[in-house]
Amino acid sequence: MAKFARFSSFALVVFATVVLAFAWASGQIAFYWPLAAAALFALGVRDLVQTRHAVLRNYPIIGHFRFLIEYIRPELRQYLFESDTESVPFSRQQRAIVYQRAKLELGNRPFGSQLDVYATGFEWINHSLAPAALTGHDFRVAIGGADCAQPYSASVFNISAMSFGALSANAIRSLNRGARMGGFAHDTGEGSISRHHREFGGDLIWEIGSGYFGCRNADGTFDEARFTENALDPQVKMIELKLSQGAKPGHGGVLSGPKVTPEIAEARGVPVWSECVSPARHSAFSTPIGLLEFIARLRNASAGKPTGFKLAIGHPWEWFAIAKAMQTTGIVPDFIVVDGKEGGTGAAPAEFVDRIGAPMKEALLLVHNTLVGLGLRDRIRIGAAGKLVTAFDIVRTMALGADWCNSARGFMFALGCLQSQSCHTGKCPTGVATQDPYRQRALVVLDKAERVCNFHQNTLKAVAELIAAAGLEHPAQLKPHHIVRRV
Ligand SMILES: Cc1cc2nc3c(=O)[nH]c(=O)nc-3n(C[C@H](O)[C@H](O)[C@H](O)COP(=O)(O)O)c2cc1C
């Protein structure tokens, strides 16, 4: 019953309409009482059937308060309704930028900057007196070195890894359709490729974690034959081995039995309704050389698709050992995705979320500079993730050394996520991070796919405007000297 509590305001209105109608019919009250109740009833029905606002589909009638609050001027809203803790991890302003870009509400801002430009840490991009004239915004990066038979031309902005399981089926479908519409890539997350990833045919980066979901034997070890089956699918453009994730490096994961639905079990290749474990470490290799040999094996078994790994930086010497192994073996990954400690997760222990692993900027600089020092940088592409939602975030990260950027929560916002931070409870108010079929009904795939595509396109248009103002033609030309930070 509790899961239907969110419809209680609508139920109350239905009840009130009936009672007031009887009272009016028996002459006890004036006609406008049942009329008002009937109007609210009509509003509730409209909320339930409309397809634009997930909050209203899940919270008919009462959900309008959210829009009322949104309508109030930002300054007032901040003081009245938003405590300091509610405005993190992402500030209202950051979320508003995504919502506007996703909904095509592309207003210019009047009157000037609201940022404190003299604050320590303030960052800006230097402009040029000779701005470039850019005609497009579809910036691409070629991924796949000499050992790679099927290089991939990726957008410089893609959907970061989030599994089906952490996200709802409708969220996955919307993301993948949006990726297809906008010509960019959708990372599967470690939950492997589900039927929802395949429905619209958007480009996939297949992530393989320590659970080897989609390519495992019954005992949880790696199964090369099953790997090849999935990897050869033309929709799969790249293979990403996950070593660690910024929000919970060194921590595995457990999907409890009741959450392993038939669809999730089918995607992961695990038994239905039984506990599904991602161990903290890999079983297919245990040394840096073993890691690189495994990368070479995956690349081979996928008929030469770009193959790389994702990691958050912990002990620097372990990363140096991997870099040294590249030199000794001559095996290099086609790409490395650097995830920052500020990254998100469906669920992780609080101390992990807050205190383990290096933030993205330090991690990216370390990886980029190591590869430059070893003369390997031009053979390996670097992707980066960690709270990248605006064009300036992308520009700054590419200036620091990334070849492309991934966003997870940015695309969640494009789907309508309100940052309620209830992903781990299954009670996501917008149907993004839940497996409850009634809640995810709120998320209308065709509408949200457009928003995903709009967010991507409008963010890259803004990137184009920023780099053109700096006199550049492609974000790959960005260097650290283009960005300034007050210290
Ligand atoms: C709901 C959720 C699920 C995630 N699942 C995965 C996952 O399966 N594999 C992975 O490598 N990273 C996962 N991540 C981390 C993201 O891919 C990303 O690296 C991190 O959140 C940083 O990006 P962001 O700051 O744009 O969210 C997840 C993040 C979120 C928010």
Short mmCIF file of C-alpha atoms in Angstrom, two decimals, residues 7-473:
data_model
loop_
_atom_site.label_atom_id
_atom_site.label_comp_id
_atom_site.label_asym_id
_atom_site.label_seq_id
_atom_site.Cartn_x
_atom_site.Cartn_y
_atom_site.Cartn_z
CA PHE A 7 -1.39 9.15 -5.09
CA SER A 8 -3.08 10.03 -1.77
CA SER A 9 -3.77 13.66 -2.69
CA PHE A 10 -5.49 12.47 -5.87
CA ALA A 11 -7.45 9.83 -3.93
CA LEU A 12 -8.52 12.49 -1.45
CA VAL A 13 -9.77 14.70 -4.26
CA VAL A 14 -11.75 11.80 -5.78
CA PHE A 15 -13.30 11.12 -2.40
CA ALA A 16 -14.06 14.82 -1.80
CA THR A 17 -15.65 15.17 -5.25
CA VAL A 18 -18.04 12.29 -4.58
CA VAL A 19 -18.95 13.44 -1.05
CA LEU A 20 -19.43 17.07 -2.11
CA ALA A 21 -21.49 16.03 -5.13
CA PHE A 22 -23.87 14.10 -2.84
CA ALA A 23 -24.02 17.00 -0.40
CA TRP A 24 -24.90 19.41 -3.25
CA ALA A 25 -27.49 16.99 -4.71
CA SER A 26 -29.21 16.82 -1.33
CA GLY A 27 -29.24 20.61 -1.15
CA GLN A 28 -26.81 20.97 1.77
CA ILE A 29 -24.10 23.05 0.02
CA ALA A 30 -23.71 25.45 -2.91
CA PHE A 31 -22.79 24.08 -6.37
CA TYR A 32 -19.28 25.63 -6.45
CA TRP A 33 -17.91 23.21 -3.80
CA PRO A 34 -18.32 20.04 -5.92
CA LEU A 35 -17.34 22.08 -8.97
CA ALA A 36 -14.02 23.07 -7.37
CA ALA A 37 -13.40 19.46 -6.32
CA ALA A 38 -14.25 18.25 -9.84
CA ALA A 39 -11.77 20.76 -11.28
CA LEU A 40 -9.04 19.34 -9.03
CA PHE A 41 -10.09 15.84 -10.06
CA ALA A 42 -9.73 16.82 -13.75
CA LEU A 43 -6.29 18.28 -12.97
CA GLY A 44 -5.27 14.99 -11.33
CA VAL A 45 -6.42 12.96 -14.33
CA ARG A 46 -4.52 15.29 -16.63
CA ASP A 47 -1.40 14.95 -14.47
CA LEU A 48 -1.60 11.17 -14.65
CA VAL A 49 -1.93 10.95 -18.42
CA GLN A 50 0.31 13.82 -19.57
CA THR A 51 3.76 12.79 -20.75
CA ARG A 52 6.00 15.80 -20.13
CA HIS A 53 6.47 15.91 -16.37
CA ALA A 54 7.53 12.77 -14.52
CA VAL A 55 6.88 14.39 -11.13
CA LEU A 56 3.22 15.03 -12.01
CA ARG A 57 2.73 11.49 -13.33
CA ASN A 58 4.05 10.14 -10.03
CA TYR A 59 2.61 12.84 -7.75
CA PRO A 60 -0.66 14.03 -9.35
CA ILE A 61 -2.00 17.36 -8.01
CA ILE A 62 0.48 17.73 -5.15
CA GLY A 63 3.39 17.67 -7.63
CA HIS A 64 2.36 21.15 -8.79
CA PHE A 65 3.91 22.58 -5.65
CA ARG A 66 7.29 21.78 -7.12
CA PHE A 67 6.57 24.01 -10.11
CA LEU A 68 5.23 26.71 -7.82
CA ILE A 69 8.47 26.62 -5.88
CA GLU A 70 10.47 26.65 -9.11
CA TYR A 71 8.52 29.69 -10.24
CA ILE A 72 9.55 31.73 -7.22
CA ARG A 73 12.66 33.81 -7.91
CA PRO A 74 15.87 31.82 -7.36
CA GLU A 75 17.21 33.99 -4.54
CA LEU A 76 13.99 33.67 -2.51
CA ARG A 77 13.77 29.98 -3.27
CA GLN A 78 17.29 29.42 -2.06
CA TYR A 79 16.63 31.06 1.29
CA LEU A 80 13.15 29.65 1.80
CA PHE A 81 13.41 26.12 0.56
CA GLU A 82 16.93 24.97 -0.06
CA SER A 83 19.29 24.19 2.78
CA ASP A 84 23.04 23.96 2.21
CA THR A 85 22.92 20.18 2.12
CA GLU A 86 20.14 20.11 -0.46
CA SER A 87 22.20 22.11 -2.93
CA VAL A 88 24.92 19.46 -3.07
CA PRO A 89 26.31 17.44 -4.84
CA PHE A 90 25.08 19.70 -7.65
CA SER A 91 24.00 23.28 -7.07
CA ARG A 92 20.64 24.58 -8.23
CA GLN A 93 22.46 26.62 -10.83
CA GLN A 94 24.25 23.59 -12.30
CA ARG A 95 21.02 21.63 -12.46
CA ALA A 96 19.16 24.57 -13.96
CA ILE A 97 21.66 24.72 -16.81
CA VAL A 98 21.01 21.07 -17.65
CA TYR A 99 17.22 21.41 -17.36
CA GLN A 100 17.26 24.48 -19.62
CA ARG A 101 19.45 22.84 -22.25
CA ALA A 102 17.38 19.65 -22.14
CA LYS A 103 14.07 21.51 -22.44
CA LEU A 104 15.36 23.96 -25.07
CA GLU A 105 14.82 26.89 -22.71
CA LEU A 106 17.90 28.66 -23.92
CA GLY A 107 17.54 32.09 -22.41
CA ASN A 108 20.44 34.52 -22.32
CA ARG A 109 21.13 35.83 -18.83
CA PRO A 110 20.56 39.57 -18.28
CA PHE A 111 22.50 42.02 -16.17
CA GLY A 112 25.77 40.16 -15.63
CA SER A 113 27.45 37.32 -13.77
CA GLN A 114 26.15 36.12 -10.41
CA LEU A 115 29.51 34.50 -9.61
CA ASP A 116 32.05 36.05 -7.26
CA VAL A 117 34.84 36.56 -9.80
CA TYR A 118 37.31 37.58 -7.06
CA ALA A 119 36.79 34.43 -4.99
CA THR A 120 39.74 32.09 -4.53
CA GLY A 121 39.36 29.23 -6.97
CA PHE A 122 37.40 31.27 -9.53
CA GLU A 123 38.20 29.94 -13.01
CA TRP A 124 37.77 31.34 -16.47
CA ILE A 125 38.80 30.71 -20.06
CA ASN A 126 40.87 33.40 -21.81
CA HIS A 127 39.28 34.75 -24.98
CA SER A 128 41.09 35.87 -28.10
CA LEU A 129 40.96 39.17 -29.94
CA ALA A 130 40.70 37.05 -33.07
CA PRO A 131 37.75 34.72 -32.36
CA ALA A 132 37.32 31.74 -34.67
CA ALA A 133 34.24 31.38 -36.87
CA LEU A 134 32.84 27.93 -36.15
CA THR A 135 30.10 26.39 -38.24
CA GLY A 136 29.55 23.13 -36.33
CA HIS A 137 29.59 21.65 -32.87
CA ASP A 138 29.86 17.91 -33.58
CA PHE A 139 33.38 17.55 -32.18
CA ARG A 140 34.76 14.02 -32.51
CA VAL A 141 37.78 12.11 -31.27
CA ALA A 142 39.22 9.05 -33.03
CA ILE A 143 39.70 6.20 -30.54
CA GLY A 144 41.68 3.08 -31.46
CA GLY A 145 45.42 2.70 -31.88
CA ALA A 146 47.47 0.66 -34.33
CA ASP A 147 46.37 -2.65 -32.74
CA CYS A 148 42.77 -1.84 -33.30
CA ALA A 149 40.89 -2.98 -36.42
CA GLN A 150 37.66 -1.06 -35.76
CA PRO A 151 38.48 2.44 -34.47
CA TYR A 152 35.58 4.50 -33.18
CA SER A 153 34.90 8.13 -33.91
CA ALA A 154 33.41 9.28 -30.59
CA SER A 155 31.72 12.51 -29.63
CA VAL A 156 33.73 14.51 -27.09
CA PHE A 157 30.72 14.26 -24.73
CA ASN A 158 29.15 10.90 -23.85
CA ILE A 159 26.92 9.17 -21.32
CA SER A 160 28.99 7.76 -18.47
CA ALA A 161 28.59 4.21 -17.16
CA MET A 162 25.32 3.56 -15.30
CA SER A 163 23.90 0.03 -15.17
CA PHE A 164 20.44 -1.20 -15.90
CA GLY A 165 19.63 -2.05 -12.30
CA ALA A 166 20.90 1.23 -10.91
CA LEU A 167 18.74 2.96 -13.53
CA SER A 168 15.25 1.97 -14.62
CA ALA A 169 14.44 0.34 -17.93
CA ASN A 170 12.80 3.55 -19.15
CA ALA A 171 15.85 5.59 -18.16
CA ILE A 172 18.14 3.23 -20.11
CA ARG A 173 15.82 3.30 -23.12
CA SER A 174 15.65 7.11 -23.06
CA LEU A 175 19.42 7.47 -22.75
CA ASN A 176 20.08 5.06 -25.58
CA ARG A 177 17.51 6.60 -27.88
CA GLY A 178 18.92 10.06 -27.07
CA ALA A 179 22.43 8.81 -27.87
CA ARG A 180 21.18 7.43 -31.17
CA MET A 181 19.48 10.71 -32.07
CA GLY A 182 22.53 12.79 -31.19
CA GLY A 183 25.24 10.45 -32.51
CA PHE A 184 27.07 9.92 -29.25
CA ALA A 185 27.94 6.95 -27.03
CA HIS A 186 26.11 5.34 -24.14
CA ASP A 187 28.19 3.39 -21.61
CA THR A 188 26.34 0.31 -20.34
CA GLY A 189 27.77 0.37 -16.82
CA GLU A 190 28.88 -2.90 -15.31
CA GLY A 191 25.39 -4.45 -15.44
CA SER A 192 26.11 -5.40 -19.09
CA ILE A 193 23.87 -5.02 -22.14
CA SER A 194 20.15 -5.40 -21.47
CA ARG A 195 17.33 -5.61 -23.99
CA HIS A 196 16.64 -1.94 -23.16
CA HIS A 197 20.10 -0.98 -24.41
CA ARG A 198 19.38 -2.68 -27.71
CA GLU A 199 15.91 -1.35 -28.49
CA PHE A 200 16.95 1.89 -30.19
CA GLY A 201 20.42 0.95 -31.43
CA GLY A 202 22.43 3.85 -29.95
CA ASP A 203 26.23 3.35 -29.85
CA LEU A 204 27.30 1.35 -26.81
CA ILE A 205 30.48 1.23 -24.80
CA TRP A 206 30.28 -2.15 -23.12
CA GLU A 207 31.67 -1.95 -19.60
CA ILE A 208 33.00 -5.10 -17.97
CA GLY A 209 33.46 -5.04 -14.22
CA SER A 210 34.78 -7.62 -11.79
CA GLY A 211 31.49 -9.56 -11.96
CA TYR A 212 32.04 -10.10 -15.73
CA PHE A 213 28.31 -9.65 -16.28
CA GLY A 214 27.26 -10.72 -19.76
CA CYS A 215 30.50 -12.71 -20.15
CA ARG A 216 30.79 -14.97 -17.12
CA ASN A 217 30.79 -18.61 -16.14
CA ALA A 218 28.42 -19.82 -13.43
CA ASP A 219 31.22 -19.39 -10.83
CA GLY A 220 31.65 -15.70 -11.76
CA THR A 221 34.89 -16.10 -13.75
CA PHE A 222 35.43 -14.65 -17.22
CA ASP A 223 33.96 -16.58 -20.19
CA GLU A 224 35.64 -15.59 -23.45
CA ALA A 225 33.09 -17.27 -25.71
CA ARG A 226 30.20 -15.33 -24.16
CA PHE A 227 32.30 -12.17 -24.30
CA THR A 228 32.84 -12.57 -28.03
CA GLU A 229 29.13 -13.17 -28.63
CA ASN A 230 28.24 -9.76 -27.16
CA ALA A 231 31.37 -7.90 -28.26
CA LEU A 232 30.82 -8.66 -31.95
CA ASP A 233 27.43 -6.95 -31.90
CA PRO A 234 27.87 -3.96 -34.24
CA GLN A 235 26.09 -1.73 -31.70
CA VAL A 236 29.05 -2.25 -29.34
CA LYS A 237 31.69 0.27 -30.38
CA MET A 238 34.22 -0.02 -27.56
CA ILE A 239 35.09 -2.33 -24.66
CA GLU A 240 35.78 -0.75 -21.25
CA LEU A 241 37.25 -2.81 -18.44
CA LYS A 242 36.31 -1.24 -15.11
CA LEU A 243 39.08 -1.33 -12.52
CA SER A 244 37.51 1.14 -10.16
CA GLN A 245 34.93 3.90 -9.88
CA GLY A 246 35.53 7.28 -8.23
CA ALA A 247 32.65 7.12 -5.75
CA LYS A 248 33.60 3.70 -4.35
CA PRO A 249 37.06 2.59 -5.47
CA GLY A 250 38.20 -0.67 -3.94
CA HIS A 251 34.63 -1.61 -3.12
CA GLY A 252 32.59 -4.27 -4.81
CA GLY A 253 28.83 -4.33 -4.94
CA VAL A 254 25.92 -6.61 -4.15
CA LEU A 255 22.56 -6.64 -5.84
CA SER A 256 20.30 -8.37 -3.33
CA GLY A 257 18.20 -11.33 -4.54
CA PRO A 258 14.81 -9.55 -4.70
CA LYS A 259 16.33 -6.94 -7.03
CA VAL A 260 17.58 -9.52 -9.55
CA THR A 261 14.53 -9.45 -11.79
CA PRO A 262 14.30 -11.71 -14.86
CA GLU A 263 15.35 -8.79 -17.11
CA ILE A 264 18.38 -7.94 -14.95
CA ALA A 265 19.31 -11.62 -14.68
CA GLU A 266 19.04 -12.00 -18.46
CA ALA A 267 21.37 -9.02 -19.09
CA ARG A 268 23.94 -10.08 -16.51
CA GLY A 269 23.85 -13.81 -17.12
CA VAL A 270 23.09 -14.64 -13.49
CA PRO A 271 20.28 -16.67 -11.83
CA VAL A 272 16.98 -14.86 -11.25
CA TRP A 273 16.11 -13.63 -7.73
CA SER A 274 19.47 -14.67 -6.24
CA GLU A 275 22.14 -12.40 -4.82
CA CYS A 276 24.47 -11.03 -7.50
CA VAL A 277 27.97 -10.00 -6.37
CA SER A 278 30.58 -7.73 -7.97
CA PRO A 279 33.80 -8.61 -6.13
CA ALA A 280 36.14 -5.80 -5.05
CA ARG A 281 38.89 -7.16 -7.32
CA HIS A 282 39.18 -8.93 -10.65
CA SER A 283 39.74 -12.68 -10.93
CA ALA A 284 40.98 -12.62 -14.55
CA PHE A 285 44.30 -10.92 -13.69
CA SER A 286 46.24 -9.83 -10.62
CA THR A 287 49.26 -7.86 -11.91
CA PRO A 288 49.78 -4.84 -14.18
CA ILE A 289 51.15 -7.10 -16.93
CA GLY A 290 48.20 -9.45 -16.42
CA LEU A 291 45.85 -6.48 -16.83
CA LEU A 292 47.43 -5.46 -20.13
CA GLU A 293 47.44 -9.02 -21.43
CA PHE A 294 43.75 -9.22 -20.55
CA ILE A 295 43.13 -5.96 -22.44
CA ALA A 296 44.90 -7.44 -25.48
CA ARG A 297 42.79 -10.60 -25.13
CA LEU A 298 39.55 -8.60 -25.03
CA ARG A 299 40.62 -6.53 -28.05
CA ASN A 300 41.42 -9.69 -29.97
CA ALA A 301 38.19 -11.43 -28.99
CA SER A 302 36.15 -8.39 -30.03
CA ALA A 303 37.70 -8.43 -33.52
CA GLY A 304 39.80 -5.37 -32.82
CA LYS A 305 37.38 -2.93 -31.18
CA PRO A 306 38.95 -0.13 -29.13
CA THR A 307 39.58 -1.59 -25.69
CA GLY A 308 40.59 0.31 -22.59
CA PHE A 309 40.01 0.62 -18.89
CA LYS A 310 38.34 2.93 -16.40
CA LEU A 311 39.94 3.73 -13.08
CA ALA A 312 40.00 6.12 -10.20
CA ILE A 313 43.51 6.93 -9.02
CA GLY A 314 44.52 5.62 -5.60
CA HIS A 315 48.14 4.67 -4.83
CA PRO A 316 50.07 6.55 -7.53
CA TRP A 317 52.72 3.81 -7.72
CA GLU A 318 50.11 1.29 -8.80
CA TRP A 319 49.24 3.51 -11.74
CA PHE A 320 52.97 3.95 -12.46
CA ALA A 321 53.31 0.15 -12.41
CA ILE A 322 50.61 -0.14 -15.07
CA ALA A 323 52.36 2.54 -17.14
CA LYS A 324 55.68 0.69 -16.71
CA ALA A 325 54.00 -2.55 -17.81
CA MET A 326 52.87 -0.78 -21.00
CA GLN A 327 56.52 -0.05 -21.71
CA THR A 328 57.76 -3.54 -20.92
CA THR A 329 55.04 -5.45 -22.78
CA GLY A 330 54.44 -2.99 -25.60
CA ILE A 331 50.70 -3.53 -25.00
CA VAL A 332 48.80 -0.27 -24.64
CA PRO A 333 45.08 0.24 -24.08
CA ASP A 334 43.29 2.27 -26.74
CA PHE A 335 41.85 4.51 -24.05
CA ILE A 336 41.78 5.17 -20.33
CA VAL A 337 38.78 6.71 -18.57
CA VAL A 338 39.75 8.61 -15.43
CA ASP A 339 36.96 8.86 -12.88
CA GLY A 340 37.12 11.39 -10.06
CA LYS A 341 36.35 10.80 -6.41
CA GLU A 342 33.55 13.39 -6.81
CA GLY A 343 31.79 10.90 -9.10
CA GLY A 344 28.36 9.46 -8.40
CA THR A 345 27.01 6.02 -7.63
CA GLY A 346 23.70 4.26 -7.13
CA ALA A 347 24.80 3.34 -3.60
CA ALA A 348 28.03 3.16 -1.57
CA PRO A 349 29.05 3.47 2.08
CA ALA A 350 29.27 7.13 3.17
CA GLU A 351 32.98 7.08 4.04
CA PHE A 352 33.78 5.63 0.62
CA VAL A 353 31.74 8.28 -1.12
CA ASP A 354 33.49 11.06 0.80
CA ARG A 355 37.06 10.01 1.50
CA ILE A 356 38.59 7.42 -0.82
CA GLY A 357 40.34 8.13 -4.12
CA ALA A 358 41.77 11.15 -5.91
CA PRO A 359 39.54 13.89 -7.31
CA MET A 360 39.31 13.99 -11.09
CA LYS A 361 41.59 16.98 -11.79
CA GLU A 362 44.56 15.53 -9.86
CA ALA A 363 43.93 12.05 -11.27
CA LEU A 364 43.64 13.30 -14.84
CA LEU A 365 46.83 15.36 -14.57
CA LEU A 366 48.72 12.37 -13.20
CA VAL A 367 47.54 10.00 -15.95
CA HIS A 368 48.02 12.55 -18.74
CA ASN A 369 51.49 13.63 -17.58
CA THR A 370 52.69 10.06 -17.03
CA LEU A 371 51.74 9.13 -20.58
CA VAL A 372 53.34 12.31 -21.96
CA GLY A 373 56.53 11.49 -20.05
CA LEU A 374 56.60 7.94 -21.42
CA GLY A 375 55.95 9.08 -24.98
CA LEU A 376 52.69 7.10 -25.04
CA ARG A 377 50.18 9.94 -24.95
CA ASP A 378 49.53 10.03 -28.70
CA ARG A 379 48.70 6.29 -28.70
CA ILE A 380 46.18 6.38 -25.84
CA ARG A 381 43.05 8.52 -25.64
CA ILE A 382 41.88 9.76 -22.25
CA GLY A 383 38.26 10.20 -21.18
CA ALA A 384 37.34 11.90 -17.90
CA ALA A 385 34.32 12.01 -15.61
CA GLY A 386 33.52 13.82 -12.39
CA LYS A 387 30.72 16.39 -12.10
CA LEU A 388 31.02 17.57 -15.68
CA VAL A 389 27.74 19.14 -16.71
CA THR A 390 28.45 22.51 -18.31
CA ALA A 391 30.37 23.50 -21.42
CA PHE A 392 32.97 25.20 -19.25
CA ASP A 393 33.42 21.94 -17.27
CA ILE A 394 34.16 20.16 -20.56
CA VAL A 395 36.47 22.87 -21.85
CA ARG A 396 38.45 23.01 -18.60
CA THR A 397 38.78 19.22 -18.44
CA MET A 398 39.95 18.98 -22.04
CA ALA A 399 42.45 21.78 -21.36
CA LEU A 400 43.83 19.68 -18.51
CA GLY A 401 44.45 16.74 -20.84
CA ALA A 402 41.22 14.82 -21.53
CA ASP A 403 40.31 13.88 -25.11
CA TRP A 404 36.66 13.53 -24.22
CA CYS A 405 34.32 13.88 -21.24
CA ASN A 406 31.64 11.63 -19.80
CA SER A 407 28.70 12.68 -17.69
CA ALA A 408 26.49 10.39 -15.62
CA ARG A 409 24.45 12.64 -13.37
CA GLY A 410 24.26 15.40 -16.01
CA PHE A 411 22.33 12.98 -18.22
CA MET A 412 20.26 11.89 -15.20
CA PHE A 413 19.22 15.54 -14.79
CA ALA A 414 18.32 15.60 -18.50
CA LEU A 415 16.01 12.64 -17.74
CA GLY A 416 14.31 14.71 -15.04
CA CYS A 417 16.30 13.63 -11.94
CA LEU A 418 15.71 16.10 -9.10
CA GLN A 419 18.70 15.03 -6.99
CA SER A 420 16.42 13.60 -4.32
CA GLN A 421 19.30 11.20 -3.52
CA SER A 422 16.99 8.25 -3.06
CA CYS A 423 18.59 6.00 -5.74
CA HIS A 424 19.32 3.28 -3.15
CA THR A 425 15.75 3.15 -1.79
CA GLY A 426 13.97 2.28 -5.02
CA LYS A 427 11.71 5.31 -4.39
CA CYS A 428 13.06 7.68 -7.03
CA PRO A 429 10.36 10.36 -7.47
CA THR A 430 11.00 10.74 -11.19
CA GLY A 431 11.35 7.07 -12.19
CA VAL A 432 15.03 7.42 -13.18
CA ALA A 433 16.75 5.24 -10.55
CA THR A 434 14.16 2.65 -9.56
CA GLN A 435 12.93 -0.75 -10.68
CA ASP A 436 9.37 -0.02 -9.48
CA PRO A 437 7.26 -0.29 -12.64
CA TYR A 438 4.71 2.19 -11.30
CA ARG A 439 7.35 4.83 -10.61
CA GLN A 440 9.21 4.40 -13.88
CA ARG A 441 5.93 4.74 -15.76
CA ALA A 442 6.43 8.44 -14.99
CA LEU A 443 9.38 8.57 -17.36
CA VAL A 444 8.10 8.86 -20.93
CA VAL A 445 10.81 7.51 -23.19
CA LEU A 446 10.22 9.49 -26.39
CA ASP A 447 10.00 12.80 -24.53
CA LYS A 448 13.02 12.16 -22.30
CA ALA A 449 15.13 10.84 -25.20
CA GLU A 450 14.67 14.21 -26.88
CA ARG A 451 15.81 15.95 -23.73
CA VAL A 452 18.88 13.73 -23.53
CA CYS A 453 19.70 14.60 -27.13
CA ASN A 454 18.96 18.32 -26.57
CA PHE A 455 21.20 18.45 -23.51
CA HIS A 456 24.05 16.89 -25.46
CA GLN A 457 23.59 19.11 -28.51
CA ASN A 458 23.14 22.37 -26.63
CA THR A 459 26.10 21.67 -24.35
CA LEU A 460 28.31 21.10 -27.37
CA LYS A 461 26.96 24.23 -29.03
CA ALA A 462 28.03 26.11 -25.90
CA VAL A 463 31.46 24.40 -26.08
CA ALA A 464 31.73 25.60 -29.69
CA GLU A 465 30.92 29.17 -28.61
CA LEU A 466 33.49 29.10 -25.81
CA ILE A 467 36.34 27.76 -27.90
CA ALA A 468 35.49 30.03 -30.83
CA ALA A 469 35.74 33.00 -28.44
CA ALA A 470 39.16 31.65 -27.45
CA GLY A 471 40.19 31.59 -31.12
CA LEU A 472 40.16 27.77 -31.38
CA GLU A 473 38.49 25.43 -33.83
#
